[in-house]
Short mmCIF file of C-alpha atoms and ligand atoms in Angstrom, two decimals:
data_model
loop_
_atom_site.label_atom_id
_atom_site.label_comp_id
_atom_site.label_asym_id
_atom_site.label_seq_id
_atom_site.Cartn_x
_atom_site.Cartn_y
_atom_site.Cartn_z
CA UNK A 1 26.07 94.85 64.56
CA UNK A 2 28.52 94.19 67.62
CA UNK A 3 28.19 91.86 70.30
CA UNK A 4 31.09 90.22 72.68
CA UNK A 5 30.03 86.26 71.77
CA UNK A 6 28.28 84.91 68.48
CA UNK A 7 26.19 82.14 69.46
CA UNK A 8 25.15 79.84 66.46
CA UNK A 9 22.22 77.70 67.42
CA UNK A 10 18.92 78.14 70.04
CA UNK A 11 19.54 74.41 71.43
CA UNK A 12 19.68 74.05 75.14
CA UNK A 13 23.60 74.17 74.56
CA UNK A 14 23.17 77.81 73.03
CA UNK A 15 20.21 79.10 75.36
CA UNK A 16 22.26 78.04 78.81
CA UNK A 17 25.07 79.57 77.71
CA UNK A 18 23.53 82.82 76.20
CA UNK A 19 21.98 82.87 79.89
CA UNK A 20 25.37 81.92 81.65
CA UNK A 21 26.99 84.61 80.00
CA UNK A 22 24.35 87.66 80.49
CA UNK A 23 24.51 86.34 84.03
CA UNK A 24 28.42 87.30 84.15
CA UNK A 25 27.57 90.72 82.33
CA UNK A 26 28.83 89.51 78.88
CA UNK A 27 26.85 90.48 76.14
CA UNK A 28 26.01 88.11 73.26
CA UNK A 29 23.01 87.59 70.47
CA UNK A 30 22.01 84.07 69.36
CA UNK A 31 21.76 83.25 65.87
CA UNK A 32 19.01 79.97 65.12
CA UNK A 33 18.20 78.85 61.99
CA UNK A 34 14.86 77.06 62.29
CA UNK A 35 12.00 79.35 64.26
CA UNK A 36 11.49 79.14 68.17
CA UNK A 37 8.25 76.91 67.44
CA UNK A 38 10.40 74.17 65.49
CA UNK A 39 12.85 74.09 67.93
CA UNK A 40 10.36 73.71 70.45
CA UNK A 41 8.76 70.97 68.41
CA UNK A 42 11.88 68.52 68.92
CA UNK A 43 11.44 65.79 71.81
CA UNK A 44 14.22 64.80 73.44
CA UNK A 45 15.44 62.55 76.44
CA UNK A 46 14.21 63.59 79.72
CA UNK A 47 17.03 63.28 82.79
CA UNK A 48 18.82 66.01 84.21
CA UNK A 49 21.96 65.54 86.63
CA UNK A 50 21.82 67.21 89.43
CA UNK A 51 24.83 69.05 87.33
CA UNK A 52 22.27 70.26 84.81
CA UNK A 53 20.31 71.40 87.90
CA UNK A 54 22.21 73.00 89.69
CA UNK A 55 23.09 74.95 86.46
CA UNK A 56 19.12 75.96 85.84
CA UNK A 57 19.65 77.18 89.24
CA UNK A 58 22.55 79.63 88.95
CA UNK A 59 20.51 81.48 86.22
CA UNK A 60 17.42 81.59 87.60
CA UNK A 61 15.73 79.40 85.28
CA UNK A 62 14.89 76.46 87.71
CA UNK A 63 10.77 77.23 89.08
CA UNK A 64 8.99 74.99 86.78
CA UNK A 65 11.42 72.47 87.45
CA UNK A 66 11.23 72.59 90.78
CA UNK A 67 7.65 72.13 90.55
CA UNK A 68 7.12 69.69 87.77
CA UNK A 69 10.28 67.37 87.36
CA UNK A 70 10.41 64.35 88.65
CA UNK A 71 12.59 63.05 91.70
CA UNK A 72 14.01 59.86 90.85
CA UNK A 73 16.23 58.03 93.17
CA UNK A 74 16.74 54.83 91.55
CA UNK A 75 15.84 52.81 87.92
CA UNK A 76 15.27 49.22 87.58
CA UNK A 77 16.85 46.81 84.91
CA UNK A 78 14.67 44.13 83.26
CA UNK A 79 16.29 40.89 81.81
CA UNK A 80 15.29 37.04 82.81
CA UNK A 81 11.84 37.95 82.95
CA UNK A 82 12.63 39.91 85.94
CA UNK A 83 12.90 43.69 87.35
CA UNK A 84 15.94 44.61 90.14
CA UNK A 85 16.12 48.20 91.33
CA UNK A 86 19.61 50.00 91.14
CA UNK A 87 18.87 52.07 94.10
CA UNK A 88 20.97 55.37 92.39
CA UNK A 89 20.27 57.61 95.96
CA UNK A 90 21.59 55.00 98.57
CA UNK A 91 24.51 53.86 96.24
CA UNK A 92 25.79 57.47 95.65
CA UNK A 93 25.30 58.98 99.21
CA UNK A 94 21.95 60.35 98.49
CA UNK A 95 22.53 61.79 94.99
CA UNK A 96 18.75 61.53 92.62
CA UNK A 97 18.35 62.92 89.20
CA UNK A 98 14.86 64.81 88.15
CA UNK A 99 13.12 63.54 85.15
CA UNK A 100 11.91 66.82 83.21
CA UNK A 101 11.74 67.09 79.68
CA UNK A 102 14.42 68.57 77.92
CA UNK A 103 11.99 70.70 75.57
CA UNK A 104 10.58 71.88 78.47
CA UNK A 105 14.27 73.01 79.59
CA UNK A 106 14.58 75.07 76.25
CA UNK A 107 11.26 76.47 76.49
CA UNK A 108 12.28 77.62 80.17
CA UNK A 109 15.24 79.51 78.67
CA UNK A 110 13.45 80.67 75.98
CA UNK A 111 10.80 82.24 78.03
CA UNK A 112 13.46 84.10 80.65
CA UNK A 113 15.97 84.84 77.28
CA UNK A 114 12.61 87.02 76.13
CA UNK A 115 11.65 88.61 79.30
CA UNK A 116 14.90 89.59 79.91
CA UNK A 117 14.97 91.33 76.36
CA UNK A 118 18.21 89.57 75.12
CA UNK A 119 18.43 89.06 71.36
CA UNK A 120 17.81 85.77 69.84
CA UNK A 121 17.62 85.62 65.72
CA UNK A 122 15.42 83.08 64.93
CA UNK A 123 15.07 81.88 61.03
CA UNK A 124 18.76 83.57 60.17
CA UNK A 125 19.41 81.53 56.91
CA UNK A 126 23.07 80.97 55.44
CA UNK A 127 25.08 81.49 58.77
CA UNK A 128 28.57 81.48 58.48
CA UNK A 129 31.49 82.13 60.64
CA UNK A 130 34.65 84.16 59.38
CA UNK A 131 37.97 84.86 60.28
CA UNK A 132 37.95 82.87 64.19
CA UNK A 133 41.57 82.54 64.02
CA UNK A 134 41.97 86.11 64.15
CA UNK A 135 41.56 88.78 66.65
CA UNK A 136 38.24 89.86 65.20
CA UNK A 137 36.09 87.20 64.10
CA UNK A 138 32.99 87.43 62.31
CA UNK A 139 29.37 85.91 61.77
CA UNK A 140 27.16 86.28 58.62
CA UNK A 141 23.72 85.46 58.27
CA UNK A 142 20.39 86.12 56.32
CA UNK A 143 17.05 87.14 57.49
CA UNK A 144 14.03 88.42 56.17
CA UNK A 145 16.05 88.53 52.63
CA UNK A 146 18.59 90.77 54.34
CA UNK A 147 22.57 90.01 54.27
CA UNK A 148 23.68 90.65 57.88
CA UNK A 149 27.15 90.97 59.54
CA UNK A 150 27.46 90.08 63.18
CA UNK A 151 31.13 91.44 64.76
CA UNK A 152 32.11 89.27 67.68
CA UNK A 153 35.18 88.43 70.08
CA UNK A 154 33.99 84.75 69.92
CA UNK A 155 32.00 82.48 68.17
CA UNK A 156 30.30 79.53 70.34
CA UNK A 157 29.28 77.48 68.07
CA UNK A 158 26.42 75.21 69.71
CA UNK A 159 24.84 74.27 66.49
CA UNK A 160 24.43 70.64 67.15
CA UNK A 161 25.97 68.24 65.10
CA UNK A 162 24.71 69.27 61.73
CA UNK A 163 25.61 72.93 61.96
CA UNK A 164 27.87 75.01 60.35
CA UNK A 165 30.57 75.62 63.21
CA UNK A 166 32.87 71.76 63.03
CA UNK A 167 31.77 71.79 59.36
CA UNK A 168 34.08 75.03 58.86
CA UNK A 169 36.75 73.96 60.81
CA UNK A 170 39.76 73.44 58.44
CA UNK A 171 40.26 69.56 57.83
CA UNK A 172 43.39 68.42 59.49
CA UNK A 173 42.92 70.55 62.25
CA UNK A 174 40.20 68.36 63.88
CA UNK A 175 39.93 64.82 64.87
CA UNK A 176 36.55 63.02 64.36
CA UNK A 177 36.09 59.32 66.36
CA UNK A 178 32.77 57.74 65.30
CA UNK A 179 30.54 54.36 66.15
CA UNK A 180 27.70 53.47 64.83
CA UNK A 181 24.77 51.10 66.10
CA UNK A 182 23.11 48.86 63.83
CA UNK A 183 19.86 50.19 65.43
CA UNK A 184 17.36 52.79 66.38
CA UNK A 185 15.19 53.51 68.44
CA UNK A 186 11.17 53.86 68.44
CA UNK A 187 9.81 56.53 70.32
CA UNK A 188 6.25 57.51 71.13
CA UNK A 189 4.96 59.88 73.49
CA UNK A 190 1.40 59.63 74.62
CA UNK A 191 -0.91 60.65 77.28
CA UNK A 192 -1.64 57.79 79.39
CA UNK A 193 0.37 57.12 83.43
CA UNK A 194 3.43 55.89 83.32
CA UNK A 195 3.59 51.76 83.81
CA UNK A 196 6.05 52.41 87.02
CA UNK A 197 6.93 55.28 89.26
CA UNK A 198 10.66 55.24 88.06
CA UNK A 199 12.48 54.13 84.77
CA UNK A 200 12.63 50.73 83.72
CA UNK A 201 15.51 49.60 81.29
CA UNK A 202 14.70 46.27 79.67
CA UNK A 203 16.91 43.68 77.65
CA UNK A 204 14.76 40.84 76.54
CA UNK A 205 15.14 38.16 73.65
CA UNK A 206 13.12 41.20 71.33
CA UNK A 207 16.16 43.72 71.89
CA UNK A 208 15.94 46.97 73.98
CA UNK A 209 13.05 48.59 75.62
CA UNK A 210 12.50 51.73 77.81
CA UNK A 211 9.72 53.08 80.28
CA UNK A 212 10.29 56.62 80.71
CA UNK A 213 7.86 59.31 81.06
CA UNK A 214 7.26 63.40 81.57
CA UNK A 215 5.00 63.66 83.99
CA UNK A 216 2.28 61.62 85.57
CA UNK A 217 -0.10 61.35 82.88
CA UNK A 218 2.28 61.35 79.94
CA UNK A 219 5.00 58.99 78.96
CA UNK A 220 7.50 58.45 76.80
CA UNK A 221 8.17 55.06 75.33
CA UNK A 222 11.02 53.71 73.16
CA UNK A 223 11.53 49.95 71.58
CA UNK A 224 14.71 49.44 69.92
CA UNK A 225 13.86 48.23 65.63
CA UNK A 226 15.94 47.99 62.80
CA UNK A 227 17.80 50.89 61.07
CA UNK A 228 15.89 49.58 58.26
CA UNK A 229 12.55 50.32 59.65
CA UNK A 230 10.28 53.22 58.96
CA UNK A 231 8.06 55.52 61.18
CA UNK A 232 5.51 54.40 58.85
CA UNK A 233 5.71 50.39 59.48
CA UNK A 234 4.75 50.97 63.17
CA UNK A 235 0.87 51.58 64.26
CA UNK A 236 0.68 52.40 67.19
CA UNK A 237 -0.95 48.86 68.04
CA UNK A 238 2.27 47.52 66.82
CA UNK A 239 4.15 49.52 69.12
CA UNK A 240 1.80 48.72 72.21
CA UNK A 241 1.80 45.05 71.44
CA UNK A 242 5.70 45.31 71.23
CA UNK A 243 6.38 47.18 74.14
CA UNK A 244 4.17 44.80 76.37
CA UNK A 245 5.51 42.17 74.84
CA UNK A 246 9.47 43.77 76.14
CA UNK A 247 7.75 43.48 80.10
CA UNK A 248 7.05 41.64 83.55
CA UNK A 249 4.24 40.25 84.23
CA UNK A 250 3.32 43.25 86.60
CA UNK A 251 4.11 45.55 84.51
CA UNK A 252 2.23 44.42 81.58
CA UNK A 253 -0.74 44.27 83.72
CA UNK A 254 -0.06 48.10 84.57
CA UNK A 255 0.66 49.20 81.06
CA UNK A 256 -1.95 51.82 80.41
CA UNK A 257 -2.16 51.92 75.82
CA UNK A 258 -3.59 55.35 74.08
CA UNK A 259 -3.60 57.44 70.75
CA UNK A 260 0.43 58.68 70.81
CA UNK A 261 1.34 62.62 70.36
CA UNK A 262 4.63 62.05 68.83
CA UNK A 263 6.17 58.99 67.31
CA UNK A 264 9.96 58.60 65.90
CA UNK A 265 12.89 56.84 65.21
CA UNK A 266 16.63 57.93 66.13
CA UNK A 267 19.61 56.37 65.25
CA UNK A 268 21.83 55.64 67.85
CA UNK A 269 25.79 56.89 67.69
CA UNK A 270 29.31 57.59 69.18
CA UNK A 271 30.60 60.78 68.44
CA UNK A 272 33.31 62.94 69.07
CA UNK A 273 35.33 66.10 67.52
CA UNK A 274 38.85 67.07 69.25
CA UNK A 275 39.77 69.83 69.81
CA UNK A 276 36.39 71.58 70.74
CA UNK A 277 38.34 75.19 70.37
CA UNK A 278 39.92 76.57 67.17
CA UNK A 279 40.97 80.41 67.67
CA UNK A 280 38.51 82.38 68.59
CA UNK A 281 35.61 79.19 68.28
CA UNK A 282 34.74 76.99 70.50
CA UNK A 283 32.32 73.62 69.96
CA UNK A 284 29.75 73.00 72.62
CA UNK A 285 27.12 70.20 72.81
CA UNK A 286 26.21 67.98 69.64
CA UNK A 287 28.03 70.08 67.90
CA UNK A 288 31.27 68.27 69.35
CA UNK A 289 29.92 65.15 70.60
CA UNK A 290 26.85 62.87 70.36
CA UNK A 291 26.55 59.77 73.25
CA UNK A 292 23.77 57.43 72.53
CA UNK A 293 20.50 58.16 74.48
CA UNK A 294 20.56 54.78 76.73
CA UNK A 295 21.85 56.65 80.41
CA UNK A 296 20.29 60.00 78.54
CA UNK A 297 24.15 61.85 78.52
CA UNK A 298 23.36 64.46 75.53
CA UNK A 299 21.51 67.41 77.38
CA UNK A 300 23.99 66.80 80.45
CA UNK A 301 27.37 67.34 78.76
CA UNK A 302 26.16 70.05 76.88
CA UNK A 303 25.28 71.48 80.02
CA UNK A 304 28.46 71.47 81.35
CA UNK A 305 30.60 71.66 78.44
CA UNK A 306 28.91 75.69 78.36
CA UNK A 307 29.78 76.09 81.86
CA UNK A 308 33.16 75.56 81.32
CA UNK A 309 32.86 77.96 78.54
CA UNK A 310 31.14 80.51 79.86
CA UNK A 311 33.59 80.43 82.70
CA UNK A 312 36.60 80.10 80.82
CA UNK A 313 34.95 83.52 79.02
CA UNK A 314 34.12 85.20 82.25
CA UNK A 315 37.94 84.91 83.37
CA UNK A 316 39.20 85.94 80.13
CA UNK A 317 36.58 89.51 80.22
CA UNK A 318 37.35 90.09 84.12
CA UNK A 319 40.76 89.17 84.71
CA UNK A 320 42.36 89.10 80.91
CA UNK A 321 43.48 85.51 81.73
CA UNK A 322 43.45 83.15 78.40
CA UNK A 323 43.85 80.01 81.15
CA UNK A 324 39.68 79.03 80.65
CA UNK A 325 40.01 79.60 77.06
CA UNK A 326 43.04 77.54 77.01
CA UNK A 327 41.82 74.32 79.02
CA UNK A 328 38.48 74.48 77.89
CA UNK A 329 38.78 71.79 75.55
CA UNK A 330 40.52 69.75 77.82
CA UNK A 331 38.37 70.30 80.18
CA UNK A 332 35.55 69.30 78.02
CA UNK A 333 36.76 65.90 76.58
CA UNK A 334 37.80 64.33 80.02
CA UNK A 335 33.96 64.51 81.01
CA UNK A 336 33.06 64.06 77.25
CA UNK A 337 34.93 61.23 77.03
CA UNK A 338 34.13 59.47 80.24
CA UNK A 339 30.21 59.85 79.25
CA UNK A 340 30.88 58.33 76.00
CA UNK A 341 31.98 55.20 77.70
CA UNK A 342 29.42 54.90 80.08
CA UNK A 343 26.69 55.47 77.10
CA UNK A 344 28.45 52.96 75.16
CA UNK A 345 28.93 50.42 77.84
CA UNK A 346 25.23 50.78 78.92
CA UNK A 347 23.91 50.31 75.16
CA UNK A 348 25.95 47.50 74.87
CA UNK A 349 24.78 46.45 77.59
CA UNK A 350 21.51 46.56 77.37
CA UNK A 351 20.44 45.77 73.08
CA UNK A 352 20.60 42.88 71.26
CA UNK A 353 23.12 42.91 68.44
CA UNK A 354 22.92 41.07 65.35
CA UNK A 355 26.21 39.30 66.15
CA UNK A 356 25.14 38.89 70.13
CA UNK A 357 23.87 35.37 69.62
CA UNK A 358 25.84 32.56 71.31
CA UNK A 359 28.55 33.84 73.37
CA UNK A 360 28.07 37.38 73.41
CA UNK A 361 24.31 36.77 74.81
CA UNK A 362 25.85 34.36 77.63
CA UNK A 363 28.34 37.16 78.35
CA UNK A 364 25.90 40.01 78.07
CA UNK A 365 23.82 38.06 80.83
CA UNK A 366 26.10 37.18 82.86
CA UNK A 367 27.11 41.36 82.99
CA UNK A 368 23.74 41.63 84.34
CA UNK A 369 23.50 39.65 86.73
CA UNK A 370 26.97 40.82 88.09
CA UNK A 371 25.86 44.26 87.62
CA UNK A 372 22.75 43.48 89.96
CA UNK A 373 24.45 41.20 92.26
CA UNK A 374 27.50 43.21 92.91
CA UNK A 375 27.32 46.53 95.27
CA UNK A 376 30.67 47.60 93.41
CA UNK A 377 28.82 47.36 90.17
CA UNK A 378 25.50 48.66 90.81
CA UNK A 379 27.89 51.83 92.71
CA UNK A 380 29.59 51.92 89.29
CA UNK A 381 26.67 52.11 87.56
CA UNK A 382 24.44 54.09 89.71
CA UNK A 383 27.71 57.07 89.97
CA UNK A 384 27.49 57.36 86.27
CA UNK A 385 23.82 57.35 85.51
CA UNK A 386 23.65 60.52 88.34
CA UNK A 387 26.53 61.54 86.82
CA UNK A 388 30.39 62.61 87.49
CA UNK A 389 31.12 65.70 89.20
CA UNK A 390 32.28 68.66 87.40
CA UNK A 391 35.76 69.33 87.52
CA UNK A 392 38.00 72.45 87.46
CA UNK A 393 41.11 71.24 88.34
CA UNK A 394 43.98 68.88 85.97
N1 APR B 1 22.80 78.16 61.76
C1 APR B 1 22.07 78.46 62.87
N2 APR B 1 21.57 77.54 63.69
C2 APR B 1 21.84 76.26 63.43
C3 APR B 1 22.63 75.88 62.31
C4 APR B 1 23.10 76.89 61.44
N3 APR B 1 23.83 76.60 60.37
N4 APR B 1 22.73 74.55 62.31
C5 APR B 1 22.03 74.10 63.36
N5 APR B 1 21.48 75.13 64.05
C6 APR B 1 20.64 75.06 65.25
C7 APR B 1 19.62 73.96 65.19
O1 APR B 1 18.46 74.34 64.48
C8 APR B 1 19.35 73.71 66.65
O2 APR B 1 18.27 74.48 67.14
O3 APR B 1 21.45 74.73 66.34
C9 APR B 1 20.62 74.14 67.36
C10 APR B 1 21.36 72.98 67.98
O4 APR B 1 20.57 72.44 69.00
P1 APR B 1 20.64 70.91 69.46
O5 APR B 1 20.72 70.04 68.26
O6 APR B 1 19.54 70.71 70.42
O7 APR B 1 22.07 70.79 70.18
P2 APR B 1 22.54 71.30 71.61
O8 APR B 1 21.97 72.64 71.95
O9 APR B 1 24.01 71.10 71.66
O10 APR B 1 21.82 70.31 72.61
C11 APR B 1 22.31 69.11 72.97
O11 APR B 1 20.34 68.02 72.28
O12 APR B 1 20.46 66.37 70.67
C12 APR B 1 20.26 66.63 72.00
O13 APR B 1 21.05 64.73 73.15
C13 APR B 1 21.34 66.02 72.76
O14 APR B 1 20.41 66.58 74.74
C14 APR B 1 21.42 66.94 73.88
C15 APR B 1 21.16 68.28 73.38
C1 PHB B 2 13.49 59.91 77.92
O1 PHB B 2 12.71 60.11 78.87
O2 PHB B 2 13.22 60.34 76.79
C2 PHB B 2 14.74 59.15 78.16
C3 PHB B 2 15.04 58.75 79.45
C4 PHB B 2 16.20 58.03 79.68
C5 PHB B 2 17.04 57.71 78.64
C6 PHB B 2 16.73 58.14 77.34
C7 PHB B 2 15.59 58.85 77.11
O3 PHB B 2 18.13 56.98 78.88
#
């Protein structure tokens, strides 16, 4: 089999660019290890840049959206015992960003990837990628008990950041920079109204907590516990009485409790792989970066990081120009790198640490109420959370 670019993974990363690329008339199959229903089966953060949708719009993907997401022109912060809105819209010259799931983003692609009869591999076992610093690189794979050779001109590799792609990159060839929190978070999703019509962020005495939802009878919850704790120590009483216990006074009136759908714990880490291109491979997504959720980054750069790839790939295919190709990892890490600080500054922000006691608490407050106080702040923080513009140029 023969195909212009090898796609490793069915993650948003790998499903936007699939679509980018068919969009520019370059063919290319997508090779996923789990099945469609599994990756379907992951919940993840829920914010999309107006980046992200203006993306969904160039490929047609962008109805349901439309229709269901969310508007959101502002968040509040909760510390003190008290809520202040950063109002995102005004402080940005009218920029929002739409709360819609980001499983309901992959189904989206999914669905138009099927209807427009373009090949995705689903449960393709023992993938691995051959020969990318040659002229003719290579993919192999297993499915249905059969060995399978995939012939490509490029390998994306958008295999998140357990996949196969970084791990075969040669050591010494790749730079890894890594932080992690000493804490997760608790998420539950149930079917019950959302406590407030936009996000609340809150930093109280009992660590991090955030209101977030997916539509207007379901939302999504999270309470930041211990790396030590499991799934299994939280009821979801526990969680209830936790979360309310993280809230104003109004809010805790408003909080509406029920039976959850989904209930997890996530880690919470800095990540990032330099270069993003070796050869004829290029990184895209968690395969190449992970931002903790707090500002909900992840879906976002991967949007754009396969943008620049896709159009670093059209220019190569129409004009035989290797400029794209060249600057795409560039490219990639200034916005990379820029949303890694703001999703590090924000967590730090915003969670207790176990060394935040005495001064770093006084400081940590005193950040807030800056950050809520200040216009120059709340711009700083409401440009970032919308998110930075995408950039072409040096
Ligand atoms: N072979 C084939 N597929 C693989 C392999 C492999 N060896 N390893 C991993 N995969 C698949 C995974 O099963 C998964 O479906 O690659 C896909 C990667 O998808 P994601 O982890 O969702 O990563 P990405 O598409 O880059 O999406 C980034 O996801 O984690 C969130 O916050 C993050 O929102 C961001 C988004
Ligand atoms: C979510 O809705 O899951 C979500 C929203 C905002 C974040 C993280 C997660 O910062």
């Amino acid at each position: 089999m023969r195909t212009q670019v090898a796609i490793i993974g069915a993650g948003p990363s790998g499903l936007l660019l699939g679509a980018l690329l068919n969009q520019a008339g370059i063919d290319n199959i997508i090779l996923e290890r789990q099945s469609g229903d599994y990756v379907l089966g992951r919940i993840r953060a829920g914010v999309l840049e107006q980046v992200t949708v203006d993306l969904l719009d160039e490929v047609g993907v962008s109805q349901r959206l439309h229709k269901e997401g969310l508007v959101h022109g502002g968040i509040e912060l909760l510390f003190a015992g008290k809520r202040h809105r950063i109002d995102m819209n005004s402080l940005t010259g009218g920029k929002n960003v739409v709360v819609y799931g980001q499983t309901e983003v992959t189904r989206d692609l999914m669905a138009d990837r099927a209807t427009k009869g373009l090949t995705t591999i689903y449960d393709a076992h023992d993938v691995q990628v051959h020969d990318f610093d040659s002229a003719n690189p290579s993919v192999t794979y297993t499915t249905e008990g059969q060995a399978q050779t995939l012939q490509c001109d490029f390998i994306a590799g958008c295999d998140g950041f357990h996949g196969v792609c970084r791990a075969s990159v040669p050591e010494g060839s790749i730079t890894e920079y890594e932080k992690v929190y000493p804490f997760g978070w608790l998420g539950i999703l149930a079917d019950v109204p959302p406590v407030s019509h936009e996000l609340i962020y809150a930093n109280t005495d009992r660590g991090f907590a955030l209101c977030s939802m997916r539509s207007a009878t379901r939302s999504r919850y999270y309470v930041q516990v211990p790396l030590t704790d499991k799934v299994e120590d939280w009821s979801d009483e526990r969680f209830w009485a936790d979360l309310k216990n993280h809230l104003d006074p109004e809010a805790q009136a408003n909080l509406v409790t029920g039976p959850s759908i989904e209930k997890s714990i996530a880690p919470l880490r800095s990540f990032v792989a330099e270069p993003m291109r070796f050869g004829r491979m290029f990184l895209a997504g968690d395969a190449a970066h992970i931002v903790p959720p707090t500002g909900a980054k992840g879906l976002n750069l991967a949007a754009t990081d396969v943008k620049y790839l896709s159009h670093a790939l059209t220019e190569y295919y129409a004009e035989k120009s290797n400029a794209g190709i060249d600057h795409y990892s560039q490219r990639c890490l200034r916005r990379i790198w820029r949303a890694e600080r703001f999703s590090w500054w924000f967590t730090s922000l915003m969670h207790q640490f176990p060394d935040t006691a005495g001064f770093g608490q006084k400081v940590q407050e005193a950040e807030l109420d800056y950050l809520v106080h200040s216009a120059s702040a709340s711009r700083s923080l409401a440009e970032n959370y919308v998110g930075l513009p995408l950039n072409f140029g040096e």
